[in-house]
PDB file of C-alpha atoms in Angstrom:
ATOM      1  CA  ASP A   1     -16.025  10.017   8.857  1.00  0.00           C
ATOM      2  CA  THR A   2     -12.345   7.811   8.697  1.00  0.00           C
ATOM      3  CA  ALA A   3     -12.914   5.154   6.109  1.00  0.00           C
ATOM      4  CA  VAL A   4     -10.341   2.862   7.592  1.00  0.00           C
ATOM      5  CA  SER A   5      -9.354   3.308  11.238  1.00  0.00           C
ATOM      6  CA  GLN A   6      -6.732   1.514  13.070  1.00  0.00           C
ATOM      7  CA  THR A   7      -6.059   1.523  16.735  1.00  0.00           C
ATOM      8  CA  PRO A   8      -3.500   2.504  18.282  1.00  0.00           C
ATOM      9  CA  LYS A   9      -1.685   4.653  16.143  1.00  0.00           C
ATOM     10  CA  TYR A  10       1.529   4.074  18.535  1.00  0.00           C
ATOM     11  CA  LEU A  11       2.414   1.093  20.243  1.00  0.00           C
ATOM     12  CA  VAL A  12       5.503   0.706  22.357  1.00  0.00           C
ATOM     13  CA  THR A  13       6.001  -2.694  24.139  1.00  0.00           C
ATOM     14  CA  GLN A  14       8.692  -5.333  25.688  1.00  0.00           C
ATOM     15  CA  MET A  15      10.275  -8.287  24.010  1.00  0.00           C
ATOM     16  CA  GLY A  16       8.089 -11.053  24.651  1.00  0.00           C
ATOM     17  CA  ASN A  17       4.546  -9.346  25.245  1.00  0.00           C
ATOM     18  CA  ASP A  18       1.463 -10.070  23.140  1.00  0.00           C
ATOM     19  CA  LYS A  19      -0.408  -7.074  21.600  1.00  0.00           C
ATOM     20  CA  SER A  20      -3.359  -6.406  19.373  1.00  0.00           C
ATOM     21  CA  ILE A  21      -3.900  -4.117  16.790  1.00  0.00           C
ATOM     22  CA  LYS A  22      -7.656  -3.363  15.522  1.00  0.00           C
ATOM     23  CA  CYS A  23      -9.082  -2.225  12.040  1.00  0.00           C
ATOM     24  CA  GLU A  24     -12.295  -1.291  10.927  1.00  0.00           C
ATOM     25  CA  GLN A  25     -13.555   0.117   7.836  1.00  0.00           C
ATOM     26  CA  ASN A  26     -16.704   1.601   7.026  1.00  0.00           C
ATOM     27  CA  LEU A  27     -16.721   1.217   3.140  1.00  0.00           C
ATOM     28  CA  GLY A  28     -19.117  -1.627   2.771  1.00  0.00           C
ATOM     29  CA  HIS A  29     -15.573  -3.374   1.469  1.00  0.00           C
ATOM     30  CA  ASP A  30     -15.367  -7.223   1.218  1.00  0.00           C
ATOM     31  CA  THR A  31     -11.810  -7.741   1.579  1.00  0.00           C
ATOM     32  CA  MET A  32      -9.150  -6.433   3.986  1.00  0.00           C
ATOM     33  CA  TYR A  33      -5.619  -6.961   4.335  1.00  0.00           C
ATOM     34  CA  TRP A  34      -2.723  -6.676   6.314  1.00  0.00           C
ATOM     35  CA  TYR A  35       0.632  -5.048   5.118  1.00  0.00           C
ATOM     36  CA  LYS A  36       3.996  -4.362   7.023  1.00  0.00           C
ATOM     37  CA  GLN A  37       5.915  -1.408   6.067  1.00  0.00           C
ATOM     38  CA  ASP A  38      10.196  -2.047   7.182  1.00  0.00           C
ATOM     39  CA  SER A  39      11.878   0.986   8.224  1.00  0.00           C
ATOM     40  CA  LYS A  40      13.165   1.245   4.622  1.00  0.00           C
ATOM     41  CA  LYS A  41       9.414   1.569   3.575  1.00  0.00           C
ATOM     42  CA  PHE A  42       9.250  -1.485   1.875  1.00  0.00           C
ATOM     43  CA  LEU A  43       5.701  -2.919   2.077  1.00  0.00           C
ATOM     44  CA  LYS A  44       4.925  -6.604   2.319  1.00  0.00           C
ATOM     45  CA  ILE A  45       1.469  -8.401   2.334  1.00  0.00           C
ATOM     46  CA  MET A  46       0.574 -10.426   5.288  1.00  0.00           C
ATOM     47  CA  PHE A  47      -2.722 -11.312   5.160  1.00  0.00           C
ATOM     48  CA  SER A  48      -5.916 -11.091   2.862  1.00  0.00           C
ATOM     49  CA  TYR A  49      -9.308 -11.524   4.143  1.00  0.00           C
ATOM     50  CA  ASN A  50     -12.291 -12.036   2.324  1.00  0.00           C
ATOM     51  CA  ASN A  51     -15.786 -11.616   3.652  1.00  0.00           C
ATOM     52  CA  LYS A  52     -14.073 -13.229   6.970  1.00  0.00           C
ATOM     53  CA  GLU A  53     -12.371 -15.724   5.246  1.00  0.00           C
ATOM     54  CA  LEU A  54      -8.693 -15.809   4.848  1.00  0.00           C
ATOM     55  CA  ILE A  55      -7.302 -15.788   1.589  1.00  0.00           C
ATOM     56  CA  ILE A  56      -3.809 -15.032   1.852  1.00  0.00           C
ATOM     57  CA  ASN A  57      -1.062 -15.829   4.347  1.00  0.00           C
ATOM     58  CA  GLU A  58       1.863 -15.206   3.103  1.00  0.00           C
ATOM     59  CA  THR A  59       4.534 -16.708   4.857  1.00  0.00           C
ATOM     60  CA  VAL A  60       3.946 -14.757   8.496  1.00  0.00           C
ATOM     61  CA  PRO A  61       5.118 -16.410  11.269  1.00  0.00           C
ATOM     62  CA  ASN A  62       2.289 -18.334  13.410  1.00  0.00           C
ATOM     63  CA  ARG A  63       2.863 -15.601  16.232  1.00  0.00           C
ATOM     64  CA  PHE A  64       0.862 -13.550  14.411  1.00  0.00           C
ATOM     65  CA  SER A  65      -3.119 -14.279  13.838  1.00  0.00           C
ATOM     66  CA  PRO A  66      -5.321 -12.365  12.353  1.00  0.00           C
ATOM     67  CA  LYS A  67      -9.473 -12.551  13.475  1.00  0.00           C
ATOM     68  CA  SER A  68     -12.405 -11.076  11.163  1.00  0.00           C
ATOM     69  CA  PRO A  69     -15.413 -11.082  13.779  1.00  0.00           C
ATOM     70  CA  ASP A  70     -16.994  -9.685  10.399  1.00  0.00           C
ATOM     71  CA  LYS A  71     -16.529  -8.460   7.016  1.00  0.00           C
ATOM     72  CA  ALA A  72     -16.032  -4.857   8.471  1.00  0.00           C
ATOM     73  CA  HIS A  73     -13.132  -5.550  11.029  1.00  0.00           C
ATOM     74  CA  LEU A  74      -9.855  -7.322  10.546  1.00  0.00           C
ATOM     75  CA  ASN A  75      -7.682  -7.694  14.015  1.00  0.00           C
ATOM     76  CA  LEU A  76      -3.930  -8.691  14.118  1.00  0.00           C
ATOM     77  CA  HIS A  77      -2.910 -10.298  17.575  1.00  0.00           C
ATOM     78  CA  ILE A  78       0.801 -10.802  17.848  1.00  0.00           C
ATOM     79  CA  ASN A  79       2.152 -13.107  20.291  1.00  0.00           C
ATOM     80  CA  SER A  80       5.607 -13.139  22.093  1.00  0.00           C
ATOM     81  CA  LEU A  81       6.932  -9.775  20.229  1.00  0.00           C
ATOM     82  CA  GLU A  82      10.475  -9.902  18.732  1.00  0.00           C
ATOM     83  CA  LEU A  83      12.644  -6.619  18.013  1.00  0.00           C
ATOM     84  CA  GLY A  84      12.244  -7.659  14.354  1.00  0.00           C
ATOM     85  CA  ASP A  85       8.369  -7.037  14.716  1.00  0.00           C
ATOM     86  CA  SER A  86       9.206  -3.363  14.801  1.00  0.00           C
ATOM     87  CA  ALA A  87       7.779  -1.566  11.678  1.00  0.00           C
ATOM     88  CA  VAL A  88       4.518   0.029  10.941  1.00  0.00           C
ATOM     89  CA  TYR A  89       1.366  -2.032  10.144  1.00  0.00           C
ATOM     90  CA  PHE A  90      -1.227  -0.976   7.898  1.00  0.00           C
ATOM     91  CA  CYS A  91      -4.529  -2.206   7.318  1.00  0.00           C
ATOM     92  CA  ALA A  92      -6.510  -1.821   4.071  1.00  0.00           C
ATOM     93  CA  SER A  93      -9.297  -2.687   2.276  1.00  0.00           C
ATOM     94  CA  SER A  94     -10.536  -3.164  -1.400  1.00  0.00           C
ATOM     95  CA  GLN A  95     -13.986  -3.255  -3.461  1.00  0.00           C
ATOM     96  CA  GLU A  96     -12.964  -6.773  -4.630  1.00  0.00           C
ATOM     97  CA  ILE A  97     -15.956  -9.209  -4.116  1.00  0.00           C
ATOM     98  CA  SER A  98     -14.010 -12.465  -4.426  1.00  0.00           C
ATOM     99  CA  SER A  99     -10.518 -12.877  -4.494  1.00  0.00           C
ATOM    100  CA  ASN A 100      -8.135 -15.881  -4.279  1.00  0.00           C
ATOM    101  CA  ASP A 101      -5.316 -13.634  -3.870  1.00  0.00           C
ATOM    102  CA  TRP A 102      -4.417  -9.848  -3.090  1.00  0.00           C
ATOM    103  CA  ALA A 103      -4.832  -8.522  -6.465  1.00  0.00           C
ATOM    104  CA  THR A 104      -6.677  -5.780  -6.912  1.00  0.00           C
ATOM    105  CA  ASN A 105      -8.471  -3.743  -9.934  1.00  0.00           C
ATOM    106  CA  TYR A 106      -9.814  -1.142  -8.016  1.00  0.00           C
ATOM    107  CA  GLY A 107      -7.072  -0.113  -5.300  1.00  0.00           C
ATOM    108  CA  TYR A 108      -6.831  -0.258  -1.795  1.00  0.00           C
ATOM    109  CA  THR A 109      -7.892   2.371   0.888  1.00  0.00           C
ATOM    110  CA  PHE A 110      -5.234   2.223   3.856  1.00  0.00           C
ATOM    111  CA  GLY A 111      -5.676   2.799   7.297  1.00  0.00           C
ATOM    112  CA  SER A 112      -3.145   5.751   8.577  1.00  0.00           C
ATOM    113  CA  GLY A 113      -1.006   3.141  10.362  1.00  0.00           C
ATOM    114  CA  THR A 114       0.050   1.486  13.636  1.00  0.00           C
ATOM    115  CA  ARG A 115       3.721   2.045  14.531  1.00  0.00           C
ATOM    116  CA  LEU A 116       5.019  -0.976  16.417  1.00  0.00           C
ATOM    117  CA  THR A 117       8.194  -0.722  18.346  1.00  0.00           C
ATOM    118  CA  VAL A 118       9.424  -3.591  20.504  1.00  0.00           C
ATOM    119  CA  VAL A 119      12.117  -2.834  23.235  1.00  0.00           C
TER     120      VAL A 119
ATOM    121  CA  ALA B   1       5.616 -13.036 -13.198  1.00  0.00           C
ATOM    122  CA  GLN B   2       5.246  -9.674 -12.286  1.00  0.00           C
ATOM    123  CA  SER B   3       7.379  -7.193 -11.136  1.00  0.00           C
ATOM    124  CA  VAL B   4       7.622  -3.363 -10.833  1.00  0.00           C
ATOM    125  CA  THR B   5      10.637  -0.892 -10.569  1.00  0.00           C
ATOM    126  CA  GLN B   6      11.080   2.731  -9.663  1.00  0.00           C
ATOM    127  CA  LEU B   7      13.852   3.783 -11.268  1.00  0.00           C
ATOM    128  CA  ASP B   8      15.154   6.568  -8.675  1.00  0.00           C
ATOM    129  CA  SER B   9      14.848   6.166  -4.754  1.00  0.00           C
ATOM    130  CA  HIS B  10      15.139  10.462  -4.557  1.00  0.00           C
ATOM    131  CA  VAL B  11      14.008  12.833  -6.497  1.00  0.00           C
ATOM    132  CA  SER B  12      14.549  16.623  -5.726  1.00  0.00           C
ATOM    133  CA  VAL B  13      12.690  19.343  -7.626  1.00  0.00           C
ATOM    134  CA  SER B  14      12.149  23.201  -7.094  1.00  0.00           C
ATOM    135  CA  GLU B  15       8.965  24.155  -6.168  1.00  0.00           C
ATOM    136  CA  GLY B  16       6.968  25.257  -9.606  1.00  0.00           C
ATOM    137  CA  THR B  17       8.988  23.118 -11.710  1.00  0.00           C
ATOM    138  CA  PRO B  18       7.647  19.787 -13.091  1.00  0.00           C
ATOM    139  CA  VAL B  19       7.954  16.546 -11.432  1.00  0.00           C
ATOM    140  CA  LEU B  20       8.367  13.065 -13.163  1.00  0.00           C
ATOM    141  CA  LEU B  21       8.450   9.921 -11.194  1.00  0.00           C
ATOM    142  CA  ARG B  22       9.519   7.042 -13.249  1.00  0.00           C
ATOM    143  CA  CYS B  23       7.793   3.488 -12.719  1.00  0.00           C
ATOM    144  CA  ASN B  24       8.376   0.389 -15.433  1.00  0.00           C
ATOM    145  CA  TYR B  25       6.799  -2.730 -14.928  1.00  0.00           C
ATOM    146  CA  SER B  26       6.663  -6.164 -16.086  1.00  0.00           C
ATOM    147  CA  SER B  27       3.732  -8.311 -16.446  1.00  0.00           C
ATOM    148  CA  SER B  28       2.546 -11.352 -18.941  1.00  0.00           C
ATOM    149  CA  TYR B  29      -0.935  -9.567 -19.043  1.00  0.00           C
ATOM    150  CA  SER B  30      -2.753  -6.358 -18.853  1.00  0.00           C
ATOM    151  CA  PRO B  31      -2.288  -5.068 -15.513  1.00  0.00           C
ATOM    152  CA  SER B  32      -3.863  -2.688 -13.501  1.00  0.00           C
ATOM    153  CA  LEU B  33      -1.485   0.057 -12.663  1.00  0.00           C
ATOM    154  CA  PHE B  34      -1.787   2.191  -9.008  1.00  0.00           C
ATOM    155  CA  TRP B  35       0.231   5.505  -8.129  1.00  0.00           C
ATOM    156  CA  TYR B  36       0.143   5.689  -4.182  1.00  0.00           C
ATOM    157  CA  VAL B  37       1.219   8.833  -2.033  1.00  0.00           C
ATOM    158  CA  GLN B  38       2.324   8.377   1.414  1.00  0.00           C
ATOM    159  CA  HIS B  39       3.327  11.480   3.557  1.00  0.00           C
ATOM    160  CA  PRO B  40       5.256  11.456   6.637  1.00  0.00           C
ATOM    161  CA  ASN B  41       3.832   9.342   9.389  1.00  0.00           C
ATOM    162  CA  LYS B  42       0.749   8.735   7.184  1.00  0.00           C
ATOM    163  CA  GLY B  43      -0.999   5.968   5.698  1.00  0.00           C
ATOM    164  CA  LEU B  44      -0.754   5.452   1.754  1.00  0.00           C
ATOM    165  CA  GLN B  45      -3.511   7.547  -0.356  1.00  0.00           C
ATOM    166  CA  LEU B  46      -4.238   6.477  -3.907  1.00  0.00           C
ATOM    167  CA  LEU B  47      -2.911   8.999  -6.495  1.00  0.00           C
ATOM    168  CA  LEU B  48      -4.685   7.330  -9.613  1.00  0.00           C
ATOM    169  CA  LYS B  49      -5.184   4.339 -11.384  1.00  0.00           C
ATOM    170  CA  TYR B  50      -4.995   2.556 -14.750  1.00  0.00           C
ATOM    171  CA  THR B  51      -7.120  -0.538 -15.503  1.00  0.00           C
ATOM    172  CA  SER B  52      -7.342  -0.770 -19.432  1.00  0.00           C
ATOM    173  CA  ALA B  53      -9.342   2.519 -20.201  1.00  0.00           C
ATOM    174  CA  ALA B  54      -7.785   5.590 -21.497  1.00  0.00           C
ATOM    175  CA  THR B  55      -3.837   5.064 -21.265  1.00  0.00           C
ATOM    176  CA  LEU B  56      -3.743   8.880 -19.636  1.00  0.00           C
ATOM    177  CA  VAL B  57      -5.137   8.857 -16.588  1.00  0.00           C
ATOM    178  CA  LYS B  58      -5.544  11.976 -14.266  1.00  0.00           C
ATOM    179  CA  GLY B  59      -5.574  11.824 -10.484  1.00  0.00           C
ATOM    180  CA  ILE B  60      -5.840  13.930  -7.481  1.00  0.00           C
ATOM    181  CA  ASN B  61      -3.751  17.206  -6.783  1.00  0.00           C
ATOM    182  CA  GLY B  62      -2.595  17.415 -10.191  1.00  0.00           C
ATOM    183  CA  PHE B  63      -1.212  14.343 -11.037  1.00  0.00           C
ATOM    184  CA  GLU B  64      -1.440  12.360 -13.940  1.00  0.00           C
ATOM    185  CA  ALA B  65       0.357   9.457 -15.090  1.00  0.00           C
ATOM    186  CA  GLU B  66       0.551   7.563 -18.918  1.00  0.00           C
ATOM    187  CA  PHE B  67       0.457   3.562 -19.538  1.00  0.00           C
ATOM    188  CA  LYS B  68       2.728   3.122 -22.289  1.00  0.00           C
ATOM    189  CA  LYS B  69       2.489  -0.502 -23.125  1.00  0.00           C
ATOM    190  CA  SER B  70       5.427  -0.359 -25.764  1.00  0.00           C
ATOM    191  CA  GLU B  71       7.792   0.763 -22.981  1.00  0.00           C
ATOM    192  CA  THR B  72       6.349  -0.674 -20.203  1.00  0.00           C
ATOM    193  CA  SER B  73       5.642   2.061 -18.084  1.00  0.00           C
ATOM    194  CA  PHE B  74       3.676   4.191 -16.282  1.00  0.00           C
ATOM    195  CA  HIS B  75       5.465   7.282 -15.159  1.00  0.00           C
ATOM    196  CA  LEU B  76       3.830   9.856 -12.822  1.00  0.00           C
ATOM    197  CA  THR B  77       3.916  13.552 -13.552  1.00  0.00           C
ATOM    198  CA  LYS B  78       2.837  16.807 -12.502  1.00  0.00           C
ATOM    199  CA  PRO B  79       3.417  19.886 -14.446  1.00  0.00           C
ATOM    200  CA  SER B  80       4.462  22.207 -11.152  1.00  0.00           C
ATOM    201  CA  ALA B  81       5.495  20.878  -7.764  1.00  0.00           C
ATOM    202  CA  HIS B  82       4.161  22.347  -4.706  1.00  0.00           C
ATOM    203  CA  MET B  83       5.868  22.144  -1.171  1.00  0.00           C
ATOM    204  CA  SER B  84       2.847  19.790  -0.185  1.00  0.00           C
ATOM    205  CA  ASP B  85       3.945  17.181  -2.760  1.00  0.00           C
ATOM    206  CA  ALA B  86       6.885  16.269  -0.734  1.00  0.00           C
ATOM    207  CA  ALA B  87       6.520  12.628   0.099  1.00  0.00           C
ATOM    208  CA  GLU B  88       7.034   9.058  -0.298  1.00  0.00           C
ATOM    209  CA  TYR B  89       5.785   7.586  -3.951  1.00  0.00           C
ATOM    210  CA  PHE B  90       4.726   4.062  -4.772  1.00  0.00           C
ATOM    211  CA  CYS B  91       3.871   2.603  -8.098  1.00  0.00           C
ATOM    212  CA  VAL B  92       2.183  -0.929  -7.793  1.00  0.00           C
ATOM    213  CA  VAL B  93       0.882  -3.441 -10.493  1.00  0.00           C
ATOM    214  CA  SER B  94      -1.988  -5.798 -10.159  1.00  0.00           C
ATOM    215  CA  GLY B  95      -4.949  -6.842 -11.496  1.00  0.00           C
ATOM    216  CA  THR B  96      -7.289  -9.595 -11.045  1.00  0.00           C
ATOM    217  CA  GLY B  97      -7.006 -13.019 -12.841  1.00  0.00           C
ATOM    218  CA  GLY B  98      -3.855 -14.578 -11.116  1.00  0.00           C
ATOM    219  CA  PHE B  99      -1.648 -11.402 -10.586  1.00  0.00           C
ATOM    220  CA  LYS B 100      -0.628 -10.755  -7.426  1.00  0.00           C
ATOM    221  CA  THR B 101      -0.325  -7.210  -5.843  1.00  0.00           C
ATOM    222  CA  ILE B 102       3.458  -6.102  -6.272  1.00  0.00           C
ATOM    223  CA  PHE B 103       4.481  -2.243  -4.799  1.00  0.00           C
ATOM    224  CA  GLY B 104       7.644  -0.736  -6.192  1.00  0.00           C
ATOM    225  CA  ALA B 105      10.196   0.056  -3.743  1.00  0.00           C
ATOM    226  CA  GLY B 106       9.271   3.967  -3.325  1.00  0.00           C
ATOM    227  CA  THR B 107      10.529   7.043  -4.672  1.00  0.00           C
ATOM    228  CA  ARG B 108      11.027  10.121  -2.072  1.00  0.00           C
ATOM    229  CA  LEU B 109      10.234  13.322  -3.734  1.00  0.00           C
ATOM    230  CA  PHE B 110      12.066  16.438  -2.287  1.00  0.00           C
ATOM    231  CA  VAL B 111      10.409  20.133  -2.845  1.00  0.00           C
ATOM    232  CA  LYS B 112      13.040  22.734  -2.459  1.00  0.00           C
ATOM    233  CA  ALA B 113      11.710  26.466  -2.140  1.00  0.00           C
TER     234      ALA B 113
END
């Protein structure tokens, strides 16, 4: 029973295309996140959602649009994909009940990642 | 301002020998500190966390870490390395009350047979 699940696991697409990554958590957590991991393994926060509301948008291009239909789901839609978007995207969730940032005392539960390759 | 520094980008040990992965942090307040492990092509898994309780924290798979405020360190140790410990390890500083979550750059652990 996967706690945080992402689909797809791999995504190969051409420049200029639009793609979506889906994330679902069954932990009952209120807060969900999208992180981007580059080729050097550096992790950077992209978005934080608390109970379906956007909390953090950390200098991410407008081509990236998160959508949270309910607190168990946080999807990421990317328009007009560029070569530089190639990375591994991780969804995560945490127990924080309310948050105005992405700080945590509980830690995150991560999904297994989506490796996006733009050619 | 917060920051976290993992002092080694790579650590190589032989199977059965101790593991030490070093992490220093900077924070104006008492932070929460975490270690995560990432095996190749996998997501990050929480190993252990410190949140102002006992300074010696035990985690999964035999790992432990000690919070030393005077040294602003949170080093990860394991008495005896196993081949399955080969992975990337991330030290993280966070905590509510105006903190952000900051990931270290990672330490790649190699375990030789």
